[in-house]
C-alpha atoms as a printed R data frame, in Angstrom:
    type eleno elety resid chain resno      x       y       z
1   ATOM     1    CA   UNK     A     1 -7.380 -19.471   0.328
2   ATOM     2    CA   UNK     A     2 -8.412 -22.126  -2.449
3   ATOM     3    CA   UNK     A     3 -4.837 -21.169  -4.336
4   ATOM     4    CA   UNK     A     4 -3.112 -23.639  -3.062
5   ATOM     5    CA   UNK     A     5 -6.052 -26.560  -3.978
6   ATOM     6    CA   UNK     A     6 -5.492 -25.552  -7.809
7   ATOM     7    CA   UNK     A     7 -2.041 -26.953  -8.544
8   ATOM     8    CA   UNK     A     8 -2.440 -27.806 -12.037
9   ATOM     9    CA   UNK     A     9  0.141 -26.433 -14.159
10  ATOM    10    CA   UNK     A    10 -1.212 -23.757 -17.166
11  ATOM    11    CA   UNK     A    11  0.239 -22.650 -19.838
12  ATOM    12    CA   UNK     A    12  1.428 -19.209 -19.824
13  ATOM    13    CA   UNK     A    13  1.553 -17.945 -23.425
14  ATOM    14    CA   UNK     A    14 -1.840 -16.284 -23.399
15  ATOM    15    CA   UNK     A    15 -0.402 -14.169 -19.811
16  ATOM    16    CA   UNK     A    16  2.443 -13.681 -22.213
17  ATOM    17    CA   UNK     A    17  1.009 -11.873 -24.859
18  ATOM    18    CA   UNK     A    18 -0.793  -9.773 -22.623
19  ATOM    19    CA   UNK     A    19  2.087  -8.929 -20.821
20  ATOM    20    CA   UNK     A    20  4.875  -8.456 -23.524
21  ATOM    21    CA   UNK     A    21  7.020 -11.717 -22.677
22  ATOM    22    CA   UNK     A    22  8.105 -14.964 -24.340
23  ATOM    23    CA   UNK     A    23  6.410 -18.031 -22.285
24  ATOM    24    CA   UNK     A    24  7.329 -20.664 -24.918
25  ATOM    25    CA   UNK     A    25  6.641 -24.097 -22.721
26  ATOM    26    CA   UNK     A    26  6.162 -22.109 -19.623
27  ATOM    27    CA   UNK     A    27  3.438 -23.108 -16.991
28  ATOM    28    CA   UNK     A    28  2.732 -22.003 -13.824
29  ATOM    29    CA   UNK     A    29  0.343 -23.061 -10.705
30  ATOM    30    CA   UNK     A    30 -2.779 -22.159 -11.913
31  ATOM    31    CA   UNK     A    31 -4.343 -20.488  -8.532
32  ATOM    32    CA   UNK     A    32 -1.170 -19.064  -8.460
33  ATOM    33    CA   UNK     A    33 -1.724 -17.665 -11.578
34  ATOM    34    CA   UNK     A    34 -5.372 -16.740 -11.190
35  ATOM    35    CA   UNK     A    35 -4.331 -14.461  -8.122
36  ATOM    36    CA   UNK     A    36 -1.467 -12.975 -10.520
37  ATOM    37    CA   UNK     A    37 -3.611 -12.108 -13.055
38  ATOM    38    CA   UNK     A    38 -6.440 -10.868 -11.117
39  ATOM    39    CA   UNK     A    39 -3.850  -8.538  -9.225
40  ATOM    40    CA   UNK     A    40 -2.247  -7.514 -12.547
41  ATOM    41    CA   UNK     A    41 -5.582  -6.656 -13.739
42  ATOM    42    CA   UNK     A    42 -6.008  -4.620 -10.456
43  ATOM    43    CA   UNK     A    43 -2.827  -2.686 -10.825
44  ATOM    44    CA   UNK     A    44 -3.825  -1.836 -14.341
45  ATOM    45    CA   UNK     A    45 -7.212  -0.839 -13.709
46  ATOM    46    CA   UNK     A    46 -6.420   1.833 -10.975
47  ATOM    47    CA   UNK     A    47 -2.777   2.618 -12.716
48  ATOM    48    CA   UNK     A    48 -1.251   1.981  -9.107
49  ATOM    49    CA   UNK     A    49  2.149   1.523 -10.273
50  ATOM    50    CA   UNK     A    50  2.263   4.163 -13.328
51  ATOM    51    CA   UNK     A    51  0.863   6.708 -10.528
52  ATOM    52    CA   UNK     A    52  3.305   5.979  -8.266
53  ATOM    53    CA   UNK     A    53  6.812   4.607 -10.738
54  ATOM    54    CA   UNK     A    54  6.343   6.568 -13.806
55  ATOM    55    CA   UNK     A    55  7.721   4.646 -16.605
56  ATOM    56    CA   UNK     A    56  8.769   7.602 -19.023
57  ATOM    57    CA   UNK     A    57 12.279   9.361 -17.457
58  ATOM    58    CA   UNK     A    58 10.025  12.388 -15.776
59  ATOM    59    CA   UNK     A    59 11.439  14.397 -13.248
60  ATOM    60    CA   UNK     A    60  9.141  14.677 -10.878
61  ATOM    61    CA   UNK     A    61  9.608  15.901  -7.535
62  ATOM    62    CA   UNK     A    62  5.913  15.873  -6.549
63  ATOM    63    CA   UNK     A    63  5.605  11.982  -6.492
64  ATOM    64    CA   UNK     A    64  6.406  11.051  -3.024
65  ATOM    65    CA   UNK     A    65  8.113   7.691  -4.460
66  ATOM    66    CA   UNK     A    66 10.294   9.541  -7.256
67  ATOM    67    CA   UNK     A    67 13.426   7.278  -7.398
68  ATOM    68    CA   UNK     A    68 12.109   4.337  -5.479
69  ATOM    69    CA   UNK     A    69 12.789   0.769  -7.122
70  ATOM    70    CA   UNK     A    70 10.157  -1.718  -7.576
71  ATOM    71    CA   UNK     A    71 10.730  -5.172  -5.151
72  ATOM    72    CA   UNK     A    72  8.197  -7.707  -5.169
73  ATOM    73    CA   UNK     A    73  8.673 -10.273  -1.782
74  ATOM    74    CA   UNK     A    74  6.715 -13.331  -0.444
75  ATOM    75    CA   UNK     A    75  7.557 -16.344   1.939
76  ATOM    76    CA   UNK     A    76  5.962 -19.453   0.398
77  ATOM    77    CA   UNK     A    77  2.386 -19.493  -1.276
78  ATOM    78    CA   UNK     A    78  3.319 -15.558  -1.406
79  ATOM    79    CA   UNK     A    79  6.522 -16.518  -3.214
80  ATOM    80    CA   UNK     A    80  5.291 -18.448  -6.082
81  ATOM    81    CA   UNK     A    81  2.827 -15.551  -6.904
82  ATOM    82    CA   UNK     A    82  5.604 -12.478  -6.316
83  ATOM    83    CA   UNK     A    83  7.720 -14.928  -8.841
84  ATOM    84    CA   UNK     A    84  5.391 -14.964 -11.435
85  ATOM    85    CA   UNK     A    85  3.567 -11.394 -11.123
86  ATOM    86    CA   UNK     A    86  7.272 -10.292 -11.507
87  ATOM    87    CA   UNK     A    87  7.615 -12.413 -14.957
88  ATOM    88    CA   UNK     A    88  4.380 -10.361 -15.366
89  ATOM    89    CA   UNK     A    89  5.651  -6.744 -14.912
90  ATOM    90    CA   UNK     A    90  9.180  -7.195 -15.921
91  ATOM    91    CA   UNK     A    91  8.315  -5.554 -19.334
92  ATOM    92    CA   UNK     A    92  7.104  -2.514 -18.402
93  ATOM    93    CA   UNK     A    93  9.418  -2.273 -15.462
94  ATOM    94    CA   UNK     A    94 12.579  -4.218 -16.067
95  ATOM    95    CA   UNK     A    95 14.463  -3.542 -13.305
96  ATOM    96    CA   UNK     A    96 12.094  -4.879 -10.895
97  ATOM    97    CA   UNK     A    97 13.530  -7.063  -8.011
98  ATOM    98    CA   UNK     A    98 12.048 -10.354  -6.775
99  ATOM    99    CA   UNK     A    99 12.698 -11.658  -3.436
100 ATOM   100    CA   UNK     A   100 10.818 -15.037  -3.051
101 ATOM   101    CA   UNK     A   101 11.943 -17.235  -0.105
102 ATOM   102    CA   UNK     A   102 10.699 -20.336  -0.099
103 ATOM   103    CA   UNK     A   103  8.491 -20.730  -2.937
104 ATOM   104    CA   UNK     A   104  6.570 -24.058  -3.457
105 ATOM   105    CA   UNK     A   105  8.251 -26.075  -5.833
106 ATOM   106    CA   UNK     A   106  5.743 -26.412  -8.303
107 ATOM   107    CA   UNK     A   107  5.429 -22.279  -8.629
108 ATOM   108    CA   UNK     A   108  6.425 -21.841 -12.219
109 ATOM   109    CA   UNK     A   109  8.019 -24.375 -14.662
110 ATOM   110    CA   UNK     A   110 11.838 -24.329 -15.474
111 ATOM   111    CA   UNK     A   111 11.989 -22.748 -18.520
């Protein structure tokens, strides 16, 4: 995977806006980012998650994952980019859970 080779740290605020979240003087690893966005634009494009986690309150006992909870998880390299596809997707779902262990350092900026 050539994520790891692109370390430079990019500005978020264009993600933000996108997205629906403040990313005043965040960065992030830019491959790390690059997947992110690429599987945030994948998610969107086949409506995965509002298939499968509804965000309106709908009852609706024909979805085989009616009141699961979203959890993003990765060890490492799979870490940093659960962290920040979770700053990602917060918005629309914010009661996501993130579970990274491990994550490289250099994953997302402090603030």
């Amino acid at each position: 995977m050539v994520t790891d080779l692109q370390w430079i740290p990019t500005k978020m605020d264009r993600v933000a806006e996108v997205c629906g979240f403040d990313a005043k003087d965040m960065h992030a690893h830019r491959g790390m980012l690059t997947k992110c966005k690429w599987i945030y634009n994948d998610l969107k494009r086949r409506k995965i998650l509002s298939k499968l986690l509804p965000t309106e309150d709908v009852t609706n006992n024909y979805n085989p994952c009616h009141g699961f909870k979203l959890i993003f998880t990765g060890h490492s390299l799979g870490a940093g980019v659960a962290a920040i596809l979770s700053t990602m997707i917060r918005p629309t779902y914010p009661n996501l859970k993130c579970y990274a262990y491990c994550p490289p350092g250099c994953s997302v900026s402090m603030n």
